[in-house]
mmCIF file of C-alpha atoms in Angstrom:
data_model
loop_
_atom_site.group_PDB
_atom_site.id
_atom_site.type_symbol
_atom_site.label_atom_id
_atom_site.label_comp_id
_atom_site.label_asym_id
_atom_site.label_seq_id
_atom_site.Cartn_x
_atom_site.Cartn_y
_atom_site.Cartn_z
ATOM 1 C CA MET A 98 0.077 0.052 0.001
ATOM 2 C CA GLY A 99 2.726 2.530 0.938
ATOM 3 C CA PRO A 100 4.537 4.624 0.251
ATOM 4 C CA LEU A 101 1.683 5.953 -1.503
ATOM 5 C CA THR A 102 3.670 7.983 -4.031
ATOM 6 C CA GLU A 103 5.892 4.985 -4.821
ATOM 7 C CA PHE A 104 2.756 2.908 -5.654
ATOM 8 C CA GLY A 105 0.891 5.456 -7.513
ATOM 9 C CA ILE A 106 -1.901 5.841 -5.151
ATOM 10 C CA LEU A 107 -0.657 9.620 -4.763
ATOM 11 C CA ASN A 108 0.728 11.568 -7.800
ATOM 12 C CA HIS A 109 3.533 13.844 -7.505
ATOM 13 C CA GLU A 110 1.274 16.845 -6.810
ATOM 14 C CA GLY A 111 -0.756 14.697 -4.190
ATOM 15 C CA GLY A 112 2.447 13.880 -2.509
ATOM 16 C CA ILE A 113 3.419 17.603 -2.194
ATOM 17 C CA LEU A 114 -0.119 18.395 -1.065
ATOM 18 C CA ALA A 115 0.023 15.567 1.776
ATOM 19 C CA ALA A 116 3.493 16.841 2.814
ATOM 20 C CA PHE A 117 2.097 20.327 3.083
ATOM 21 C CA ILE A 118 -1.026 19.176 5.223
ATOM 22 C CA ILE A 119 1.458 17.006 7.425
ATOM 23 C CA GLY A 120 3.979 20.009 7.754
ATOM 24 C CA ILE A 121 1.039 22.295 9.105
ATOM 25 C CA ALA A 122 -0.004 19.483 11.640
ATOM 26 C CA PHE A 123 3.553 19.058 12.584
ATOM 27 C CA GLY A 124 4.160 22.881 13.004
ATOM 28 C CA PHE A 125 0.864 23.017 15.087
ATOM 29 C CA ILE A 126 2.008 20.233 17.295
ATOM 30 C CA LEU A 127 5.615 21.498 17.998
ATOM 31 C CA GLU A 128 4.019 24.919 18.954
ATOM 32 C CA GLN A 129 1.654 23.189 21.080
ATOM 33 C CA ALA A 130 4.247 21.242 22.664
ATOM 34 C CA GLY A 131 6.018 24.380 23.700
ATOM 35 C CA PHE A 132 8.785 24.142 21.093
ATOM 36 C CA SER A 133 8.426 27.634 20.057
ATOM 37 C CA SER A 134 10.088 28.847 23.169
ATOM 38 C CA SER A 135 13.870 29.151 22.547
ATOM 39 C CA ARG A 136 14.602 28.643 26.385
ATOM 40 C CA LYS A 137 12.676 25.521 26.370
ATOM 41 C CA MET A 138 14.470 24.332 23.486
ATOM 42 C CA ALA A 139 17.937 25.253 25.029
ATOM 43 C CA GLY A 140 17.051 23.773 28.449
ATOM 44 C CA VAL A 141 18.183 20.587 27.264
ATOM 45 C CA PHE A 142 21.795 21.639 27.317
ATOM 46 C CA TYR A 143 21.509 23.338 30.735
ATOM 47 C CA GLY A 144 19.622 20.518 32.320
ATOM 48 C CA TYR A 145 16.463 22.395 33.376
ATOM 49 C CA ASP A 146 14.253 21.001 30.836
ATOM 50 C CA PHE A 147 14.414 17.841 28.777
ATOM 51 C CA VAL A 148 11.139 18.066 27.098
ATOM 52 C CA VAL A 149 12.819 18.377 23.510
ATOM 53 C CA LEU A 150 14.905 15.110 24.206
ATOM 54 C CA LYS A 151 11.778 13.114 25.442
ATOM 55 C CA VAL A 152 9.560 14.372 22.477
ATOM 56 C CA PHE A 153 12.128 13.648 19.781
ATOM 57 C CA PHE A 154 13.226 10.096 21.351
ATOM 58 C CA THR A 155 9.399 9.291 21.746
ATOM 59 C CA ALA A 156 8.906 10.216 17.998
ATOM 60 C CA ALA A 157 11.973 8.338 16.711
ATOM 61 C CA VAL A 158 10.862 5.189 18.986
ATOM 62 C CA THR A 159 7.328 5.371 17.645
ATOM 63 C CA GLY A 160 8.202 5.990 13.958
ATOM 64 C CA ALA A 161 10.947 3.190 14.055
ATOM 65 C CA ALA A 162 8.513 0.589 15.788
ATOM 66 C CA GLY A 163 5.489 1.856 13.605
ATOM 67 C CA LEU A 164 7.393 1.555 10.217
ATOM 68 C CA LEU A 165 8.490 -2.016 11.169
ATOM 69 C CA PHE A 166 5.038 -3.229 12.209
ATOM 70 C CA LEU A 167 3.612 -1.642 9.214
ATOM 71 C CA ASN A 168 6.189 -3.481 7.045
ATOM 72 C CA TYR A 169 5.437 -6.607 8.786
ATOM 73 C CA PHE A 170 1.811 -6.516 7.870
ATOM 74 C CA GLU A 171 2.512 -5.250 4.425
ATOM 75 C CA LEU A 172 0.945 -1.831 4.818
ATOM 76 C CA ILE A 173 4.247 -0.166 3.847
ATOM 77 C CA ASP A 174 7.132 -1.442 1.861
ATOM 78 C CA LEU A 175 10.392 -0.376 3.687
ATOM 79 C CA SER A 176 12.550 -1.059 0.511
ATOM 80 C CA GLN A 177 10.675 1.847 -1.045
ATOM 81 C CA ILE A 178 11.400 4.479 1.631
ATOM 82 C CA TYR A 179 14.149 6.801 0.903
ATOM 83 C CA VAL A 180 17.263 6.713 2.958
ATOM 84 C CA ASN A 181 19.730 9.689 3.020
ATOM 85 C CA ARG A 182 23.172 9.149 1.785
ATOM 86 C CA PHE A 183 25.607 9.040 4.360
ATOM 87 C CA PHE A 184 28.956 10.985 4.315
ATOM 88 C CA PRO A 185 30.401 10.315 7.882
ATOM 89 C CA PRO A 186 32.991 13.361 7.849
ATOM 90 C CA ALA A 187 30.353 15.797 6.557
ATOM 91 C CA ALA A 188 27.730 14.219 8.826
ATOM 92 C CA ILE A 189 29.963 14.805 11.834
ATOM 93 C CA ALA A 190 30.680 18.536 10.747
ATOM 94 C CA GLY A 191 27.108 19.153 10.009
ATOM 95 C CA GLY A 192 26.206 17.846 13.579
ATOM 96 C CA VAL A 193 28.488 20.142 15.307
ATOM 97 C CA ILE A 194 27.451 23.201 13.474
ATOM 98 C CA MET A 195 23.899 22.344 14.012
ATOM 99 C CA GLY A 196 24.461 21.757 17.777
ATOM 100 C CA LEU A 197 26.268 25.103 18.063
ATOM 101 C CA GLY A 198 23.616 26.784 16.261
ATOM 102 C CA PHE A 199 21.089 25.243 18.488
ATOM 103 C CA ILE A 200 22.865 26.237 21.646
ATOM 104 C CA ILE A 201 23.545 29.782 20.651
ATOM 105 C CA GLY A 202 20.157 30.559 19.093
ATOM 106 C CA GLY A 203 17.773 28.242 20.994
ATOM 107 C CA PHE A 204 15.949 26.757 17.934
ATOM 108 C CA CYS A 205 16.532 23.921 15.308
ATOM 109 C CA PRO A 206 15.460 24.783 11.731
ATOM 110 C CA GLY A 207 12.141 23.548 12.131
ATOM 111 C CA THR A 208 11.152 25.021 15.357
ATOM 112 C CA SER A 209 12.486 28.440 14.377
ATOM 113 C CA VAL A 210 9.987 28.509 11.491
ATOM 114 C CA CYS A 211 7.450 27.424 14.100
ATOM 115 C CA ALA A 212 8.240 30.134 16.443
ATOM 116 C CA ALA A 213 8.670 32.732 13.654
ATOM 117 C CA ALA A 214 5.073 31.855 12.486
ATOM 118 C CA ILE A 215 3.643 33.041 15.864
ATOM 119 C CA GLY A 216 5.457 36.342 15.549
ATOM 120 C CA LYS A 217 8.722 35.797 17.619
ATOM 121 C CA ILE A 218 11.265 38.106 16.648
ATOM 122 C CA ASP A 219 14.191 36.219 17.844
ATOM 123 C CA ALA A 220 13.090 33.234 15.578
ATOM 124 C CA MET A 221 12.541 35.712 12.605
ATOM 125 C CA ALA A 222 16.232 36.511 13.079
ATOM 126 C CA PHE A 223 17.116 32.915 13.336
ATOM 127 C CA VAL A 224 15.356 32.068 10.117
ATOM 128 C CA GLY A 225 17.158 35.119 8.533
ATOM 129 C CA GLY A 226 20.345 33.578 9.705
ATOM 130 C CA ILE A 227 19.697 30.324 8.179
ATOM 131 C CA ILE A 228 18.842 31.882 4.690
ATOM 132 C CA ILE A 229 22.145 33.674 4.781
ATOM 133 C CA GLY A 230 23.946 30.681 5.880
ATOM 134 C CA ILE A 231 22.283 28.463 2.970
ATOM 135 C CA ILE A 232 23.024 31.244 0.463
ATOM 136 C CA ILE A 233 26.894 31.499 1.773
ATOM 137 C CA PHE A 234 26.926 27.643 1.722
ATOM 138 C CA ALA A 235 25.532 27.329 -1.894
ATOM 139 C CA GLU A 236 27.936 30.044 -3.063
ATOM 140 C CA THR A 237 31.109 28.685 -1.613
ATOM 141 C CA PHE A 238 30.104 24.913 -2.364
ATOM 142 C CA PRO A 239 33.040 24.440 -4.562
ATOM 143 C CA LEU A 240 35.447 25.003 -1.545
ATOM 144 C CA PHE A 241 33.728 22.475 0.428
ATOM 145 C CA LYS A 242 32.790 19.856 -2.323
ATOM 146 C CA ASN A 243 35.764 17.423 -1.815
ATOM 147 C CA PHE A 244 35.024 17.363 2.023
ATOM 148 C CA PHE A 245 31.221 17.126 1.500
ATOM 149 C CA ASN A 246 31.477 14.030 -0.810
ATOM 150 C CA MET A 247 34.380 12.513 1.212
ATOM 151 C CA ASN A 248 34.186 8.614 2.276
ATOM 152 C CA PRO A 249 30.423 8.045 0.856
ATOM 153 C CA LYS A 250 28.548 5.160 2.464
ATOM 154 C CA GLY A 251 25.577 5.305 0.161
ATOM 155 C CA ASN A 252 21.987 5.004 1.155
ATOM 156 C CA ILE A 253 22.730 2.999 4.123
ATOM 157 C CA LYS A 254 20.807 2.381 7.348
ATOM 158 C CA LEU A 255 22.664 2.240 10.769
ATOM 159 C CA THR A 256 21.388 -1.501 11.069
ATOM 160 C CA GLU A 257 23.165 -2.305 7.700
ATOM 161 C CA LEU A 258 26.248 -0.552 8.876
ATOM 162 C CA LEU A 259 26.161 -2.322 12.073
ATOM 163 C CA GLY A 260 24.971 -5.692 10.420
ATOM 164 C CA ILE A 261 22.268 -6.129 12.838
ATOM 165 C CA LYS A 262 18.459 -6.972 12.497
ATOM 166 C CA ASP A 263 16.120 -3.878 12.494
ATOM 167 C CA GLY A 264 13.731 -5.228 15.210
ATOM 168 C CA ILE A 265 16.849 -5.935 17.463
ATOM 169 C CA PHE A 266 18.019 -2.226 16.852
ATOM 170 C CA VAL A 267 14.617 -0.942 17.713
ATOM 171 C CA LEU A 268 14.380 -2.810 20.952
ATOM 172 C CA PHE A 269 17.885 -1.591 22.229
ATOM 173 C CA PHE A 270 16.721 1.843 21.019
ATOM 174 C CA ILE A 271 13.630 1.778 23.112
ATOM 175 C CA ILE A 272 15.676 0.691 26.128
ATOM 176 C CA ILE A 273 17.906 3.580 25.805
ATOM 177 C CA ALA A 274 15.155 5.730 25.507
ATOM 178 C CA ILE A 275 13.577 4.614 28.574
ATOM 179 C CA VAL A 276 16.944 4.975 30.258
ATOM 180 C CA VAL A 277 17.502 8.564 29.004
ATOM 181 C CA PHE A 278 13.910 9.387 30.265
ATOM 182 C CA PHE A 279 14.676 8.205 33.715
ATOM 183 C CA VAL A 280 17.916 9.879 34.138
ATOM 184 C CA SER A 281 16.788 13.035 32.510
ATOM 185 C CA SER A 282 14.162 13.326 34.823
ATOM 186 C CA LYS A 283 16.292 12.911 37.858
ATOM 187 C CA ILE A 284 18.794 15.588 36.465
ATOM 188 C CA GLU A 285 15.618 17.898 35.926
ATOM 189 C CA LYS A 286 14.586 17.392 39.736
ATOM 190 C CA LYS A 287 18.045 18.361 40.659
ATOM 191 C CA VAL A 288 18.648 21.421 38.533
ATOM 192 C CA LYS A 289 16.974 24.649 39.593
ATOM 193 C CA LYS A 290 13.798 25.534 37.787
ATOM 194 C CA VAL A 291 13.802 28.240 35.116
ATOM 195 C CA GLU A 292 10.836 30.279 34.803
ATOM 196 C CA TYR A 293 9.756 31.138 30.973
ATOM 197 C CA MET B 281 8.404 6.841 39.635
ATOM 198 C CA ARG B 282 4.758 7.205 38.644
ATOM 199 C CA LYS B 283 2.754 4.020 37.770
ATOM 200 C CA LYS B 284 1.737 5.198 34.313
ATOM 201 C CA TYR B 285 5.448 5.730 33.386
ATOM 202 C CA ILE B 286 6.167 2.027 34.134
ATOM 203 C CA ILE B 287 3.118 0.709 32.327
ATOM 204 C CA VAL B 288 4.169 2.810 29.156
ATOM 205 C CA SER B 289 7.899 1.469 29.554
ATOM 206 C CA VAL B 290 6.671 -2.068 29.841
ATOM 207 C CA ILE B 291 4.445 -1.773 27.005
ATOM 208 C CA ALA B 292 7.209 -0.154 24.810
ATOM 209 C CA ILE B 293 9.814 -2.857 25.770
ATOM 210 C CA SER B 294 7.179 -5.515 25.033
ATOM 211 C CA LEU B 295 6.654 -4.275 21.583
ATOM 212 C CA GLY B 296 10.247 -4.136 21.152
ATOM 213 C CA ILE B 297 10.968 -7.592 22.015
ATOM 214 C CA ILE B 298 8.004 -8.760 19.480
ATOM 215 C CA LEU B 299 9.997 -6.763 17.011
ATOM 216 C CA ALA B 300 13.180 -8.190 17.827
ATOM 217 C CA ILE B 301 11.577 -11.873 17.625
ATOM 218 C CA LEU B 302 9.406 -11.574 14.460
ATOM 219 C CA PRO B 303 11.147 -13.066 11.410
ATOM 220 C CA ALA B 304 12.744 -10.730 8.971
ATOM 221 C CA LYS B 305 10.188 -9.755 6.273
ATOM 222 C CA LYS B 306 10.940 -10.464 2.927
ATOM 223 C CA ILE B 307 11.329 -7.280 0.975
ATOM 224 C CA ARG B 308 9.447 -7.052 -2.118
ATOM 225 C CA THR B 309 11.516 -5.462 -4.856
ATOM 226 C CA GLU B 310 9.635 -6.631 -7.755
ATOM 227 C CA VAL B 311 7.134 -4.641 -9.745
ATOM 228 C CA ARG B 312 3.450 -5.515 -9.118
ATOM 229 C CA PRO B 313 1.742 -7.293 -12.030
ATOM 230 C CA ASN B 314 -0.734 -4.634 -12.620
ATOM 231 C CA GLN B 315 2.038 -2.058 -12.818
ATOM 232 C CA MET B 316 3.864 -4.707 -15.268
ATOM 233 C CA LEU B 317 0.857 -4.605 -17.359
ATOM 234 C CA MET B 318 0.802 -0.900 -17.745
ATOM 235 C CA GLU B 319 4.515 -1.154 -18.563
ATOM 236 C CA LEU B 320 3.934 -3.676 -21.396
ATOM 237 C CA LEU B 321 1.239 -1.669 -22.904
ATOM 238 C CA ASP B 322 3.454 1.509 -23.129
ATOM 239 C CA GLU B 323 5.477 1.488 -26.343
ATOM 240 C CA THR B 324 8.104 3.946 -24.863
ATOM 241 C CA ARG B 325 10.161 1.000 -23.925
ATOM 242 C CA TYR B 326 11.304 0.723 -27.365
ATOM 243 C CA MET B 327 14.012 3.107 -29.117
ATOM 244 C CA SER B 328 13.957 3.305 -32.787
ATOM 245 C CA VAL B 329 17.238 2.226 -34.774
ATOM 246 C CA ASP B 330 17.711 5.812 -35.895
ATOM 247 C CA LYS B 331 17.730 6.996 -32.377
ATOM 248 C CA VAL B 332 20.306 4.329 -31.564
ATOM 249 C CA ALA B 333 22.384 5.306 -34.523
ATOM 250 C CA GLU B 334 22.161 8.896 -33.361
ATOM 251 C CA TYR B 335 23.709 7.891 -30.198
ATOM 252 C CA ILE B 336 26.310 6.137 -31.860
ATOM 253 C CA VAL B 337 27.279 8.731 -34.505
ATOM 254 C CA GLU B 338 27.130 11.663 -31.832
ATOM 255 C CA GLN B 339 29.122 9.235 -29.370
ATOM 256 C CA ASN B 340 26.612 10.228 -26.783
ATOM 257 C CA ARG B 341 28.460 9.110 -23.738
ATOM 258 C CA PHE B 342 25.115 8.661 -21.813
ATOM 259 C CA GLY B 343 23.750 6.087 -23.965
ATOM 260 C CA LEU B 344 25.027 2.626 -23.168
ATOM 261 C CA LEU B 345 24.630 -0.091 -25.772
ATOM 262 C CA ILE B 346 24.093 -3.631 -24.179
ATOM 263 C CA ASP B 347 24.461 -6.545 -26.529
ATOM 264 C CA VAL B 348 22.404 -9.422 -24.644
ATOM 265 C CA ARG B 349 23.459 -12.182 -27.317
ATOM 266 C CA THR B 350 25.929 -14.818 -26.283
ATOM 267 C CA PRO B 351 29.650 -13.857 -26.237
ATOM 268 C CA GLU B 352 30.391 -15.933 -29.244
ATOM 269 C CA GLU B 353 27.751 -13.826 -31.235
ATOM 270 C CA TYR B 354 28.949 -10.746 -29.757
ATOM 271 C CA ALA B 355 32.501 -11.508 -30.771
ATOM 272 C CA GLU B 356 31.687 -12.231 -34.197
ATOM 273 C CA TRP B 357 29.779 -8.838 -34.704
ATOM 274 C CA SER B 358 28.120 -6.231 -32.625
ATOM 275 C CA LEU B 359 27.431 -2.372 -32.463
ATOM 276 C CA PRO B 360 30.237 -0.203 -31.999
ATOM 277 C CA GLY B 361 31.016 0.605 -28.365
ATOM 278 C CA ALA B 362 28.512 -2.022 -26.958
ATOM 279 C CA PHE B 363 28.859 -4.037 -23.849
ATOM 280 C CA ASN B 364 28.198 -7.673 -23.864
ATOM 281 C CA ILE B 365 25.715 -8.900 -20.940
ATOM 282 C CA PRO B 366 24.432 -12.404 -22.212
ATOM 283 C CA PHE B 367 20.756 -12.947 -21.588
ATOM 284 C CA ASP B 368 21.667 -15.759 -19.262
ATOM 285 C CA SER B 369 23.693 -13.439 -16.984
ATOM 286 C CA ILE B 370 21.450 -10.464 -17.060
ATOM 287 C CA LEU B 371 20.459 -11.090 -13.227
ATOM 288 C CA SER B 372 24.153 -11.414 -12.403
ATOM 289 C CA PRO B 373 25.147 -9.065 -9.493
ATOM 290 C CA ASN B 374 28.376 -8.330 -11.490
ATOM 291 C CA TYR B 375 26.193 -6.232 -13.820
ATOM 292 C CA GLU B 376 23.644 -4.658 -11.360
ATOM 293 C CA TYR B 377 25.790 -1.335 -11.439
ATOM 294 C CA ILE B 378 25.226 -1.101 -15.050
ATOM 295 C CA LEU B 379 21.581 -2.007 -15.290
ATOM 296 C CA ASN B 380 20.255 -0.587 -12.160
ATOM 297 C CA GLN B 381 21.116 3.172 -12.261
ATOM 298 C CA ASP B 382 19.666 6.370 -13.587
ATOM 299 C CA ILE B 383 22.467 8.153 -15.058
ATOM 300 C CA TYR B 384 22.985 6.385 -18.437
ATOM 301 C CA THR B 385 20.235 5.158 -20.720
ATOM 302 C CA ASN B 386 20.745 1.375 -21.472
ATOM 303 C CA ILE B 387 19.764 0.141 -24.785
ATOM 304 C CA LEU B 388 19.295 -3.591 -24.939
ATOM 305 C CA PHE B 389 19.437 -5.312 -28.166
ATOM 306 C CA SER B 390 19.744 -8.798 -29.633
ATOM 307 C CA ASN B 391 19.550 -9.995 -33.188
ATOM 308 C CA GLY B 392 15.526 -9.414 -33.099
ATOM 309 C CA THR B 393 13.836 -8.370 -30.303
ATOM 310 C CA THR B 394 12.977 -11.623 -28.497
ATOM 311 C CA TYR B 395 15.899 -11.851 -26.095
ATOM 312 C CA SER B 396 16.266 -8.197 -25.625
ATOM 313 C CA SER B 397 12.425 -7.906 -24.629
ATOM 314 C CA GLN B 398 12.788 -10.750 -22.190
ATOM 315 C CA ALA B 399 15.951 -9.049 -20.544
ATOM 316 C CA TRP B 400 14.129 -5.801 -20.258
ATOM 317 C CA MET B 401 10.864 -7.570 -18.587
ATOM 318 C CA LEU B 402 13.303 -9.243 -16.238
ATOM 319 C CA LEU B 403 15.095 -5.888 -15.516
ATOM 320 C CA LYS B 404 11.645 -4.043 -15.049
ATOM 321 C CA ARG B 405 10.230 -6.642 -12.843
ATOM 322 C CA LYS B 406 13.433 -6.270 -10.620
ATOM 323 C CA GLY B 407 12.520 -2.495 -10.493
ATOM 324 C CA TYR B 408 15.472 -1.044 -12.626
ATOM 325 C CA THR B 409 14.578 1.865 -14.621
ATOM 326 C CA ASN B 410 16.368 3.474 -17.683
ATOM 327 C CA ASN B 411 16.497 0.305 -19.857
ATOM 328 C CA TYR B 412 15.285 0.222 -23.361
ATOM 329 C CA ILE B 413 15.024 -2.098 -26.481
ATOM 330 C CA MET B 414 16.319 -1.430 -29.698
ATOM 331 C CA LYS B 415 13.162 -1.783 -31.770
ATOM 332 C CA GLY B 416 13.636 -4.744 -34.508
ATOM 333 C CA GLY B 417 17.060 -5.362 -33.131
ATOM 334 C CA LEU B 418 20.356 -5.895 -35.072
ATOM 335 C CA ASN B 419 18.519 -7.318 -38.070
ATOM 336 C CA ASN B 420 16.357 -4.034 -38.303
ATOM 337 C CA PHE B 421 19.372 -2.063 -37.908
ATOM 338 C CA ILE B 422 21.114 -3.443 -40.584
ATOM 339 C CA THR B 423 18.106 -3.460 -42.768
ATOM 340 C CA THR B 424 17.347 0.163 -42.063
ATOM 341 C CA PHE B 425 20.640 1.452 -43.005
ATOM 342 C CA LEU B 426 21.906 -0.842 -45.757
ATOM 343 C CA THR B 427 18.590 -0.930 -47.894
ATOM 344 C CA THR B 428 17.780 2.812 -47.492
ATOM 345 C CA GLN B 429 16.008 3.812 -50.889
ATOM 346 C CA TYR B 430 16.015 7.135 -52.243
ATOM 347 C CA PRO B 431 12.673 8.644 -51.762
ATOM 348 C CA LEU B 432 10.261 9.483 -54.650
ATOM 349 C CA GLU B 433 10.207 13.241 -55.685
ATOM 350 C CA SER B 434 6.594 13.442 -54.131
ATOM 351 C CA GLU B 435 7.483 12.284 -50.928
ATOM 352 C CA SER B 436 7.666 14.733 -47.913
ATOM 353 C CA ASN B 437 10.773 16.884 -46.691
ATOM 354 C CA GLU B 438 10.909 14.565 -43.535
ATOM 355 C CA THR B 439 11.362 11.527 -45.852
ATOM 356 C CA PHE B 440 14.194 13.194 -47.521
ATOM 357 C CA ASP B 441 15.719 14.285 -44.148
ATOM 358 C CA LEU B 442 15.356 10.687 -42.787
ATOM 359 C CA TYR B 443 17.281 9.368 -46.063
ATOM 360 C CA GLN B 444 19.838 11.890 -45.757
ATOM 361 C CA PHE B 445 20.293 10.837 -42.101
ATOM 362 C CA ARG B 446 20.424 7.060 -42.832
ATOM 363 C CA ASN B 447 22.683 7.715 -45.682
ATOM 364 C CA GLY B 448 25.007 9.599 -43.504
ATOM 365 C CA VAL B 449 24.742 6.777 -40.689
ATOM 366 C CA ARG B 450 25.857 4.443 -43.593
ATOM 367 C CA GLN B 451 28.754 6.467 -44.565
ATOM 368 C CA TYR B 452 29.666 6.864 -41.003
ATOM 369 C CA PHE B 453 29.748 3.086 -40.572
ATOM 370 C CA THR B 454 31.440 2.043 -43.757
ATOM 371 C CA GLY B 455 32.192 4.852 -45.772
ATOM 372 C CA SER B 456 30.745 2.768 -48.761
ATOM 373 C CA GLY B 457 27.678 1.115 -47.742
ATOM 374 C CA GLU B 458 28.278 -1.952 -45.598
ATOM 375 C CA ILE B 459 28.249 -2.470 -42.197
ATOM 376 C CA PRO B 460 31.669 -3.216 -40.676
ATOM 377 C CA ALA B 461 32.766 -6.796 -39.706
ATOM 378 C CA SER B 462 33.718 -6.136 -36.352
ATOM 379 C CA ASN B 463 33.693 -3.844 -33.523
ATOM 380 C CA GLU B 464 35.592 -0.682 -34.480
ATOM 381 C CA GLN B 465 35.250 0.987 -30.870
ATOM 382 C CA GLU B 466 36.306 -0.430 -27.936
ATOM 383 C CA PRO B 467 33.466 -1.035 -25.256
ATOM 384 C CA LYS B 468 33.060 1.339 -22.419
ATOM 385 C CA ASN B 469 34.012 -0.919 -20.011
ATOM 386 C CA GLU B 470 35.543 1.718 -17.682
ATOM 387 C CA ILE B 471 32.419 3.587 -16.917
ATOM 388 C CA ILE B 472 31.890 4.664 -13.463
ATOM 389 C CA ILE B 473 28.463 4.785 -12.145
ATOM 390 C CA LYS B 474 27.484 6.061 -8.946
ATOM 391 C CA LYS B 475 24.809 3.664 -7.548
ATOM 392 C CA ASN B 476 21.609 5.526 -7.114
ATOM 393 C CA LYS B 477 18.776 3.063 -6.396
ATOM 394 C CA LYS B 478 16.001 5.369 -5.371
ATOM 395 C CA LYS B 479 15.242 8.906 -6.753
ATOM 396 C CA GLU B 480 16.481 11.939 -4.874
ATOM 397 C CA ASP B 481 13.693 13.008 -2.608
ATOM 398 C CA ASP B 482 13.476 16.258 -0.743
ATOM 399 C CA VAL B 483 14.626 15.395 2.918
ATOM 400 C CA GLY B 484 14.063 17.663 6.062
ATOM 401 C CA GLY B 485 14.850 17.668 9.627
ATOM 402 C CA CYS B 486 13.530 18.968 12.770
#
């Protein structure tokens, strides 16, 4: 049955429309969960609020387990799901830059757009910074091209890289998530509350 | 810890254990029958001999000629620059990097169209795109470019243009009017294809 676009149930335009609707729903839920607050977002780095960690871990666990069950019941063909190409050096560099931007600005790209949409000026500045960064990156790409394409691993999943079964990986991931939830709750109780 | 968190954790771990125990699901990579039927009804899988000749004459490096006949037949004669992937080896993993990519246009051919069509169907069922069949095969190729007749005066300009083109192709191959007896151009064995199984989708983050 799925992915809908790969099996011709949704055409290209239908896929874009579906993405638009899901995007609105995603933004709405982010805002409702308080992710439009940069203080709340940055709280994960200072130990006073781990809601970001919890929400994204929950989303990852739900998504991973859900996809595997859907695949098992033949409601989705996982082999047709697009997997990003993996370039380890570029991914590490990008992760560091993203993390720094997250700490300094208090948003990640998605939540900044969400916060800008409800009129937060800091988020608008953040989005402006993203756009300028994209333009600079695009214009100077030839300088980074070799590094960007270094050590390509292809469209590979972590389980393929590690050589383990998807289900076992998800089980470990669930256990890690529960441990992280438990530990972060303990830290939250010890760190002084921040009002925002 | 609150009781509800314990319950949720137990449920999550139970689901994880079920996923870990479940046997790995066989991944379906073949095209579904109804989609295959649609593909078979679509004539765009064929490429005319004129178009193939255009690829050869222009030395278009994005067109890969693939001879699916036996190695003996290939050694005897084939189109310039053609690869030989015998029909019985078409599903060999050694050739997957050529047949399963979306950079080059693969043109399959045999003497007629029987073997090339069968090869195309196998590749289509595997979900490989970018593979085409030279319509009429080598027999049609030779016939078309060796027996081109000068058009009647009453024929349209398009017919004259086609005659000029075919005559030019014949000159390109032979300089006289005969198809050469062996490969004059080395097969492009050293092509480098970056494997790209799935089309590039927009990707996003948080």
